[in-house]
PDB file of C-alpha atoms in Angstrom:
ATOM      1  CA  UNK A   1     -27.078 -19.531   6.846  1.00 74.00           C
ATOM      2  CA  UNK A   2     -24.567 -17.313   4.960  1.00 92.00           C
ATOM      3  CA  UNK A   3     -22.721 -18.200   1.715  1.00 97.00           C
ATOM      4  CA  UNK A   4     -19.238 -16.902   2.112  1.00 98.00           C
ATOM      5  CA  UNK A   5     -15.894 -16.463  -0.214  1.00 98.00           C
ATOM      6  CA  UNK A   6     -12.995 -16.654   1.388  1.00 98.00           C
ATOM      7  CA  UNK A   7      -9.784 -14.962  -0.450  1.00 98.00           C
ATOM      8  CA  UNK A   8      -6.572 -14.471   1.462  1.00 96.00           C
ATOM      9  CA  UNK A   9      -5.094 -17.478   2.903  1.00 95.00           C
ATOM     10  CA  UNK A  10      -4.989 -20.244   0.714  1.00 95.00           C
ATOM     11  CA  UNK A  11      -6.362 -23.554   1.752  1.00 94.00           C
ATOM     12  CA  UNK A  12      -5.459 -25.917   3.421  1.00 94.00           C
ATOM     13  CA  UNK A  13      -3.365 -22.794   5.089  1.00 95.00           C
ATOM     14  CA  UNK A  14      -6.267 -21.485   6.185  1.00 95.00           C
ATOM     15  CA  UNK A  15      -8.311 -24.614   7.075  1.00 95.00           C
ATOM     16  CA  UNK A  16      -8.833 -23.804  10.471  1.00 95.00           C
ATOM     17  CA  UNK A  17     -10.477 -20.315  10.096  1.00 97.00           C
ATOM     18  CA  UNK A  18     -12.432 -22.082   7.029  1.00 96.00           C
ATOM     19  CA  UNK A  19     -13.403 -24.846   9.733  1.00 95.00           C
ATOM     20  CA  UNK A  20     -14.689 -22.084  12.267  1.00 96.00           C
ATOM     21  CA  UNK A  21     -17.263 -20.333   9.778  1.00 96.00           C
ATOM     22  CA  UNK A  22     -18.622 -23.656   8.737  1.00 95.00           C
ATOM     23  CA  UNK A  23     -18.867 -24.612  12.013  1.00 95.00           C
ATOM     24  CA  UNK A  24     -21.299 -21.894  12.025  1.00 94.00           C
ATOM     25  CA  UNK A  25     -23.707 -22.782   9.444  1.00 94.00           C
ATOM     26  CA  UNK A  26     -21.859 -21.052   6.771  1.00 96.00           C
ATOM     27  CA  UNK A  27     -20.557 -22.924   3.674  1.00 96.00           C
ATOM     28  CA  UNK A  28     -17.464 -21.347   2.560  1.00 97.00           C
ATOM     29  CA  UNK A  29     -15.586 -20.728  -0.929  1.00 97.00           C
ATOM     30  CA  UNK A  30     -11.837 -20.620  -0.812  1.00 96.00           C
ATOM     31  CA  UNK A  31      -8.658 -20.840  -2.818  1.00 95.00           C
ATOM     32  CA  UNK A  32      -6.489 -23.414  -2.786  1.00 94.00           C
ATOM     33  CA  UNK A  33      -2.617 -23.629  -2.992  1.00 89.00           C
ATOM     34  CA  UNK A  34      -2.620 -26.076  -6.265  1.00 88.00           C
ATOM     35  CA  UNK A  35      -5.293 -27.508  -8.579  1.00 88.00           C
ATOM     36  CA  UNK A  36      -4.300 -31.351  -7.341  1.00 85.00           C
ATOM     37  CA  UNK A  37      -5.872 -29.575  -3.626  1.00 85.00           C
ATOM     38  CA  UNK A  38      -9.075 -28.376  -5.111  1.00 83.00           C
ATOM     39  CA  UNK A  39     -11.202 -31.611  -4.121  1.00 82.00           C
ATOM     40  CA  UNK A  40     -10.032 -32.021  -0.624  1.00 80.00           C
ATOM     41  CA  UNK A  41     -12.374 -30.530   1.372  1.00 82.00           C
ATOM     42  CA  UNK A  42     -15.725 -30.851   0.149  1.00 75.00           C
ATOM     43  CA  UNK A  43     -16.938 -33.192   3.115  1.00 74.00           C
ATOM     44  CA  UNK A  44     -16.756 -29.903   5.267  1.00 81.00           C
ATOM     45  CA  UNK A  45     -18.820 -27.698   3.210  1.00 89.00           C
ATOM     46  CA  UNK A  46     -15.599 -25.855   1.861  1.00 95.00           C
ATOM     47  CA  UNK A  47     -14.951 -26.007  -1.686  1.00 95.00           C
ATOM     48  CA  UNK A  48     -11.881 -24.172  -3.348  1.00 95.00           C
ATOM     49  CA  UNK A  49     -10.731 -23.461  -6.455  1.00 94.00           C
ATOM     50  CA  UNK A  50      -7.625 -21.795  -7.847  1.00 94.00           C
ATOM     51  CA  UNK A  51      -6.706 -18.718  -9.375  1.00 94.00           C
ATOM     52  CA  UNK A  52      -3.894 -15.982 -11.030  1.00 96.00           C
ATOM     53  CA  UNK A  53      -3.634 -13.244  -8.388  1.00 96.00           C
ATOM     54  CA  UNK A  54      -2.061 -11.121 -11.332  1.00 96.00           C
ATOM     55  CA  UNK A  55      -4.797 -10.959 -13.214  1.00 97.00           C
ATOM     56  CA  UNK A  56      -8.289  -9.482 -13.278  1.00 97.00           C
ATOM     57  CA  UNK A  57      -9.722 -11.788 -15.599  1.00 98.00           C
ATOM     58  CA  UNK A  58      -8.936 -14.472 -13.125  1.00 97.00           C
ATOM     59  CA  UNK A  59     -10.147 -12.768 -10.277  1.00 97.00           C
ATOM     60  CA  UNK A  60     -13.773 -12.156 -11.730  1.00 97.00           C
ATOM     61  CA  UNK A  61     -14.033 -15.868 -12.846  1.00 97.00           C
ATOM     62  CA  UNK A  62     -13.518 -16.547  -9.189  1.00 97.00           C
ATOM     63  CA  UNK A  63     -16.290 -15.060  -8.132  1.00 97.00           C
ATOM     64  CA  UNK A  64     -18.676 -16.568 -10.870  1.00 97.00           C
ATOM     65  CA  UNK A  65     -16.728 -19.883  -9.808  1.00 97.00           C
ATOM     66  CA  UNK A  66     -17.793 -19.423  -5.911  1.00 97.00           C
ATOM     67  CA  UNK A  67     -21.602 -18.120  -7.216  1.00 97.00           C
ATOM     68  CA  UNK A  68     -22.135 -20.780  -9.125  1.00 96.00           C
ATOM     69  CA  UNK A  69     -20.831 -23.607  -6.450  1.00 95.00           C
ATOM     70  CA  UNK A  70     -22.725 -21.724  -3.703  1.00 95.00           C
ATOM     71  CA  UNK A  71     -25.656 -20.526  -5.907  1.00 94.00           C
ATOM     72  CA  UNK A  72     -25.572 -17.185  -4.086  1.00 95.00           C
ATOM     73  CA  UNK A  73     -22.600 -15.217  -1.791  1.00 97.00           C
ATOM     74  CA  UNK A  74     -23.811 -13.240   1.123  1.00 96.00           C
ATOM     75  CA  UNK A  75     -20.459 -12.531   2.586  1.00 98.00           C
ATOM     76  CA  UNK A  76     -17.010 -11.808   1.321  1.00 98.00           C
ATOM     77  CA  UNK A  77     -13.719 -11.789   3.626  1.00 98.00           C
ATOM     78  CA  UNK A  78     -10.448 -10.781   2.770  1.00 98.00           C
ATOM     79  CA  UNK A  79      -7.972 -12.106   4.848  1.00 98.00           C
ATOM     80  CA  UNK A  80      -3.897 -10.645   5.625  1.00 98.00           C
ATOM     81  CA  UNK A  81      -2.231 -12.837   7.673  1.00 97.00           C
ATOM     82  CA  UNK A  82       1.262 -10.996   8.171  1.00 95.00           C
ATOM     83  CA  UNK A  83       2.887 -13.518   9.900  1.00 92.00           C
ATOM     84  CA  UNK A  84       1.967 -15.787   7.383  1.00 94.00           C
ATOM     85  CA  UNK A  85       3.411 -13.950   4.588  1.00 95.00           C
ATOM     86  CA  UNK A  86       6.880 -13.370   6.443  1.00 90.00           C
ATOM     87  CA  UNK A  87       7.864 -16.833   5.912  1.00 88.00           C
ATOM     88  CA  UNK A  88       7.282 -16.911   2.755  1.00 90.00           C
ATOM     89  CA  UNK A  89       9.073 -13.393   1.954  1.00 92.00           C
ATOM     90  CA  UNK A  90      11.850 -13.168   4.477  1.00 86.00           C
ATOM     91  CA  UNK A  91      14.346 -11.015   3.092  1.00 83.00           C
ATOM     92  CA  UNK A  92      14.007  -8.361   0.502  1.00 86.00           C
ATOM     93  CA  UNK A  93      15.202 -10.049  -2.693  1.00 90.00           C
ATOM     94  CA  UNK A  94      15.289  -8.165  -6.225  1.00 93.00           C
ATOM     95  CA  UNK A  95      14.135 -11.737  -7.810  1.00 92.00           C
ATOM     96  CA  UNK A  96      11.149 -12.185  -5.399  1.00 90.00           C
ATOM     97  CA  UNK A  97       9.146  -8.639  -5.700  1.00 93.00           C
ATOM     98  CA  UNK A  98       6.865  -9.473  -8.900  1.00 95.00           C
ATOM     99  CA  UNK A  99       5.480 -12.534  -7.506  1.00 94.00           C
ATOM    100  CA  UNK A 100       5.162 -10.718  -3.680  1.00 95.00           C
ATOM    101  CA  UNK A 101       3.549  -7.571  -5.046  1.00 96.00           C
ATOM    102  CA  UNK A 102       1.075 -10.163  -6.885  1.00 96.00           C
ATOM    103  CA  UNK A 103       0.444 -12.376  -3.697  1.00 95.00           C
ATOM    104  CA  UNK A 104       0.251  -9.923  -1.163  1.00 97.00           C
ATOM    105  CA  UNK A 105      -0.754  -6.689  -2.847  1.00 97.00           C
ATOM    106  CA  UNK A 106      -2.306  -7.189  -6.670  1.00 97.00           C
ATOM    107  CA  UNK A 107      -4.472 -10.142  -5.887  1.00 97.00           C
ATOM    108  CA  UNK A 108      -6.314  -7.742  -3.212  1.00 98.00           C
ATOM    109  CA  UNK A 109      -6.855  -5.136  -5.950  1.00 98.00           C
ATOM    110  CA  UNK A 110      -7.864  -7.303  -8.474  1.00 98.00           C
ATOM    111  CA  UNK A 111     -10.820  -8.900  -6.118  1.00 98.00           C
ATOM    112  CA  UNK A 112     -11.731  -6.339  -4.722  1.00 98.00           C
ATOM    113  CA  UNK A 113     -12.334  -4.263  -8.314  1.00 98.00           C
ATOM    114  CA  UNK A 114     -13.897  -6.976  -9.722  1.00 98.00           C
ATOM    115  CA  UNK A 115     -15.970  -7.876  -6.636  1.00 98.00           C
ATOM    116  CA  UNK A 116     -17.266  -4.211  -6.424  1.00 98.00           C
ATOM    117  CA  UNK A 117     -18.758  -4.492 -10.091  1.00 98.00           C
ATOM    118  CA  UNK A 118     -20.248  -7.538  -9.568  1.00 97.00           C
ATOM    119  CA  UNK A 119     -21.825  -6.273  -6.469  1.00 97.00           C
ATOM    120  CA  UNK A 120     -23.402  -3.388  -8.366  1.00 97.00           C
ATOM    121  CA  UNK A 121     -23.971  -5.812 -11.034  1.00 97.00           C
ATOM    122  CA  UNK A 122     -26.414  -7.836  -8.650  1.00 96.00           C
ATOM    123  CA  UNK A 123     -27.359  -5.220  -6.089  1.00 96.00           C
ATOM    124  CA  UNK A 124     -28.377  -7.746  -3.447  1.00 96.00           C
ATOM    125  CA  UNK A 125     -26.982  -7.282   0.051  1.00 96.00           C
ATOM    126  CA  UNK A 126     -24.091  -8.537   0.791  1.00 97.00           C
ATOM    127  CA  UNK A 127     -21.315  -8.177   4.088  1.00 98.00           C
ATOM    128  CA  UNK A 128     -17.255  -7.252   2.871  1.00 98.00           C
ATOM    129  CA  UNK A 129     -15.036  -8.059   5.593  1.00 98.00           C
ATOM    130  CA  UNK A 130     -11.436  -7.450   5.857  1.00 98.00           C
ATOM    131  CA  UNK A 131      -9.744  -9.374   8.843  1.00 98.00           C
ATOM    132  CA  UNK A 132      -5.807  -7.940   9.150  1.00 98.00           C
ATOM    133  CA  UNK A 133      -3.381 -10.280  11.723  1.00 97.00           C
ATOM    134  CA  UNK A 134      -0.900  -7.827  12.300  1.00 94.00           C
ATOM    135  CA  UNK A 135       2.910  -7.869  12.077  1.00 90.00           C
ATOM    136  CA  UNK A 136       5.705  -5.983  13.253  1.00 85.00           C
ATOM    137  CA  UNK A 137       8.439  -4.484  11.065  1.00 80.00           C
ATOM    138  CA  UNK A 138      12.309  -4.156  11.588  1.00 75.00           C
ATOM    139  CA  UNK A 139      11.458  -0.938  12.924  1.00 75.00           C
ATOM    140  CA  UNK A 140       8.504  -1.649  15.243  1.00 76.00           C
ATOM    141  CA  UNK A 141      10.106  -4.528  16.321  1.00 71.00           C
ATOM    142  CA  UNK A 142      13.583  -2.542  17.122  1.00 70.00           C
ATOM    143  CA  UNK A 143      11.524   0.272  18.452  1.00 70.00           C
ATOM    144  CA  UNK A 144       9.824  -1.961  21.050  1.00 66.00           C
ATOM    145  CA  UNK A 145      12.761  -4.296  21.527  1.00 61.00           C
ATOM    146  CA  UNK A 146      10.554  -7.198  20.890  1.00 58.00           C
ATOM    147  CA  UNK A 147      12.711 -10.218  19.984  1.00 57.00           C
ATOM    148  CA  UNK A 148      11.197 -12.066  16.666  1.00 58.00           C
ATOM    149  CA  UNK A 149      12.596 -14.975  15.086  1.00 59.00           C
ATOM    150  CA  UNK A 150      11.245 -13.615  11.650  1.00 65.00           C
ATOM    151  CA  UNK A 151      10.775  -9.897  11.227  1.00 77.00           C
ATOM    152  CA  UNK A 152       8.624  -8.933   8.935  1.00 87.00           C
ATOM    153  CA  UNK A 153      10.430  -7.766   5.280  1.00 89.00           C
ATOM    154  CA  UNK A 154      10.389  -4.530   3.769  1.00 93.00           C
ATOM    155  CA  UNK A 155       8.156  -5.899   0.855  1.00 94.00           C
ATOM    156  CA  UNK A 156       5.839  -7.910   3.571  1.00 94.00           C
ATOM    157  CA  UNK A 157       5.530  -4.777   5.512  1.00 94.00           C
ATOM    158  CA  UNK A 158       4.459  -2.569   2.570  1.00 96.00           C
ATOM    159  CA  UNK A 159       1.951  -4.815   1.763  1.00 96.00           C
ATOM    160  CA  UNK A 160       0.249  -4.376   5.097  1.00 97.00           C
ATOM    161  CA  UNK A 161      -0.017  -0.842   4.571  1.00 97.00           C
ATOM    162  CA  UNK A 162      -1.280  -1.451   1.426  1.00 98.00           C
ATOM    163  CA  UNK A 163      -3.791  -3.613   2.493  1.00 98.00           C
ATOM    164  CA  UNK A 164      -4.830  -1.366   5.218  1.00 98.00           C
ATOM    165  CA  UNK A 165      -5.463   1.249   2.328  1.00 98.00           C
ATOM    166  CA  UNK A 166      -7.571  -1.182   0.030  1.00 98.00           C
ATOM    167  CA  UNK A 167      -9.564  -2.176   3.012  1.00 98.00           C
ATOM    168  CA  UNK A 168     -10.419   1.392   3.905  1.00 98.00           C
ATOM    169  CA  UNK A 169     -11.025   2.793   0.896  1.00 98.00           C
ATOM    170  CA  UNK A 170     -13.401  -0.125   0.436  1.00 98.00           C
ATOM    171  CA  UNK A 171     -15.398   0.999   2.937  1.00 97.00           C
ATOM    172  CA  UNK A 172     -16.017   4.490   1.557  1.00 97.00           C
ATOM    173  CA  UNK A 173     -18.291   3.016  -1.267  1.00 97.00           C
ATOM    174  CA  UNK A 174     -21.004   1.903   1.178  1.00 95.00           C
ATOM    175  CA  UNK A 175     -21.870   5.744   1.135  1.00 92.00           C
ATOM    176  CA  UNK A 176     -24.232   5.054  -1.904  1.00 91.00           C
ATOM    177  CA  UNK A 177     -25.033   1.234  -1.621  1.00 94.00           C
ATOM    178  CA  UNK A 178     -27.729   0.345   0.741  1.00 92.00           C
ATOM    179  CA  UNK A 179     -26.827  -2.947  -0.591  1.00 95.00           C
ATOM    180  CA  UNK A 180     -23.567  -3.142   0.837  1.00 97.00           C
ATOM    181  CA  UNK A 181     -22.221  -3.635   4.727  1.00 96.00           C
ATOM    182  CA  UNK A 182     -18.320  -3.324   5.450  1.00 97.00           C
ATOM    183  CA  UNK A 183     -16.226  -5.091   8.472  1.00 98.00           C
ATOM    184  CA  UNK A 184     -12.660  -4.416   9.237  1.00 98.00           C
ATOM    185  CA  UNK A 185     -11.038  -5.952  11.850  1.00 98.00           C
ATOM    186  CA  UNK A 186      -7.470  -6.289  13.301  1.00 98.00           C
ATOM    187  CA  UNK A 187      -5.428  -8.706  15.714  1.00 97.00           C
ATOM    188  CA  UNK A 188      -1.915  -7.541  16.491  1.00 93.00           C
ATOM    189  CA  UNK A 189       0.910  -9.483  18.031  1.00 89.00           C
ATOM    190  CA  UNK A 190      -0.320  -8.446  21.776  1.00 90.00           C
ATOM    191  CA  UNK A 191      -3.946  -9.929  21.307  1.00 95.00           C
ATOM    192  CA  UNK A 192      -4.579 -13.530  23.370  1.00 95.00           C
ATOM    193  CA  UNK A 193      -5.895 -15.041  20.637  1.00 96.00           C
ATOM    194  CA  UNK A 194      -3.450 -14.088  17.745  1.00 95.00           C
ATOM    195  CA  UNK A 195      -2.082 -17.711  17.563  1.00 94.00           C
ATOM    196  CA  UNK A 196      -5.287 -19.736  17.468  1.00 97.00           C
ATOM    197  CA  UNK A 197      -7.555 -19.058  14.239  1.00 96.00           C
ATOM    198  CA  UNK A 198     -10.108 -21.017  15.363  1.00 97.00           C
ATOM    199  CA  UNK A 199     -11.126 -18.303  17.927  1.00 98.00           C
ATOM    200  CA  UNK A 200     -10.101 -15.526  15.396  1.00 98.00           C
ATOM    201  CA  UNK A 201     -12.917 -17.515  13.456  1.00 97.00           C
ATOM    202  CA  UNK A 202     -15.455 -17.687  16.085  1.00 97.00           C
ATOM    203  CA  UNK A 203     -15.610 -13.875  16.517  1.00 97.00           C
ATOM    204  CA  UNK A 204     -15.660 -13.154  12.940  1.00 97.00           C
ATOM    205  CA  UNK A 205     -18.509 -15.519  12.414  1.00 96.00           C
ATOM    206  CA  UNK A 206     -20.457 -13.756  15.907  1.00 95.00           C
ATOM    207  CA  UNK A 207     -19.566 -10.239  14.591  1.00 96.00           C
ATOM    208  CA  UNK A 208     -20.563 -10.537  10.957  1.00 96.00           C
ATOM    209  CA  UNK A 209     -24.296 -11.416  12.093  1.00 95.00           C
ATOM    210  CA  UNK A 210     -23.863  -8.620  14.089  1.00 93.00           C
ATOM    211  CA  UNK A 211     -23.292  -6.188  11.429  1.00 94.00           C
ATOM    212  CA  UNK A 212     -25.875  -7.764   9.069  1.00 93.00           C
ATOM    213  CA  UNK A 213     -28.576  -7.349  12.008  1.00 91.00           C
ATOM    214  CA  UNK A 214     -27.934  -3.726  12.133  1.00 89.00           C
ATOM    215  CA  UNK A 215     -31.686  -2.467  11.446  1.00 85.00           C
ATOM    216  CA  UNK A 216     -30.028   0.972   9.427  1.00 85.00           C
ATOM    217  CA  UNK A 217     -27.822   1.012   6.655  1.00 84.00           C
ATOM    218  CA  UNK A 218     -24.263   1.400   7.706  1.00 90.00           C
ATOM    219  CA  UNK A 219     -22.571   5.198   7.536  1.00 92.00           C
ATOM    220  CA  UNK A 220     -18.840   5.801   6.583  1.00 93.00           C
ATOM    221  CA  UNK A 221     -17.912   6.097   9.844  1.00 92.00           C
ATOM    222  CA  UNK A 222     -18.872   3.084  10.958  1.00 92.00           C
ATOM    223  CA  UNK A 223     -18.038   1.005   8.573  1.00 95.00           C
ATOM    224  CA  UNK A 224     -14.417   2.880   8.393  1.00 95.00           C
ATOM    225  CA  UNK A 225     -13.451   1.727  12.010  1.00 95.00           C
ATOM    226  CA  UNK A 226     -10.912  -1.054  12.599  1.00 97.00           C
ATOM    227  CA  UNK A 227     -12.286  -3.140  15.335  1.00 97.00           C
ATOM    228  CA  UNK A 228     -10.097  -5.030  17.607  1.00 96.00           C
ATOM    229  CA  UNK A 229     -10.484  -8.568  17.154  1.00 97.00           C
ATOM    230  CA  UNK A 230     -12.185 -10.129  20.519  1.00 95.00           C
ATOM    231  CA  UNK A 231     -13.943  -7.028  21.607  1.00 93.00           C
ATOM    232  CA  UNK A 232     -17.364  -5.888  20.579  1.00 89.00           C
ATOM    233  CA  UNK A 233     -17.288  -4.314  17.002  1.00 88.00           C
ATOM    234  CA  UNK A 234     -17.683  -0.907  16.794  1.00 74.00           C
ATOM    235  CA  UNK A 235     -20.666   0.925  15.898  1.00 62.00           C
ATOM    236  CA  UNK A 236     -19.961   4.479  16.326  1.00 51.00           C
ATOM    237  CA  UNK A 237     -16.567   6.743  16.740  1.00 42.00           C
ATOM    238  CA  UNK A 238     -13.259   4.515  16.259  1.00 41.00           C
ATOM    239  CA  UNK A 239     -10.999   4.139  19.481  1.00 39.00           C
ATOM    240  CA  UNK A 240      -9.122   1.632  17.701  1.00 38.00           C
ATOM    241  CA  UNK A 241      -7.114   2.802  14.984  1.00 38.00           C
TER     242      UNK A 241
END
């Protein structure tokens, strides 16, 4: 079916979602947590390498490695699981800011920038999806009186907002690129499948096909809609922001 590059939740942490993608017939290239884990998944049609999230050169190298292994890339998924990052950056500590920014912001900036350059070089049909699993900030948790064991720290909440901005900015690039499609998807904490990454992956797999099968090129209006995970993909004006 499709060859998919999966960025944002290193394996094996993101394995459940990656396996849902391969179950739909895809080959998946992801990022491993460490060099020693890069060969652990090939039997499942999942291939990995490591990369330096603070380097544009490394982001470009990741794209080339994925293309070489898969022969071509038809789909790219950028995944931001806010709750996952909450466990890594529970407190706003000065000594963790640099690594937090690299992991949660710079990596996505470098990867999307290098990807767009590669897309424009090849000019081949491709779908880029941005999947956000939201998690409330401290203020939102207090306002909603929602008891959370680990509410999002300031740096994680800021990174979540940055991911939204990166995704929305990327969606505007389809305006003069008939070979590019974009899917934006959000899953908030009240969603019944929030904790089930297999079902999230199943939904994403199905709806990437829906977008890819559109007869006419996307408009910027269609590409910039944030779709609710579990619902039908919107193709007109946005009802979910």
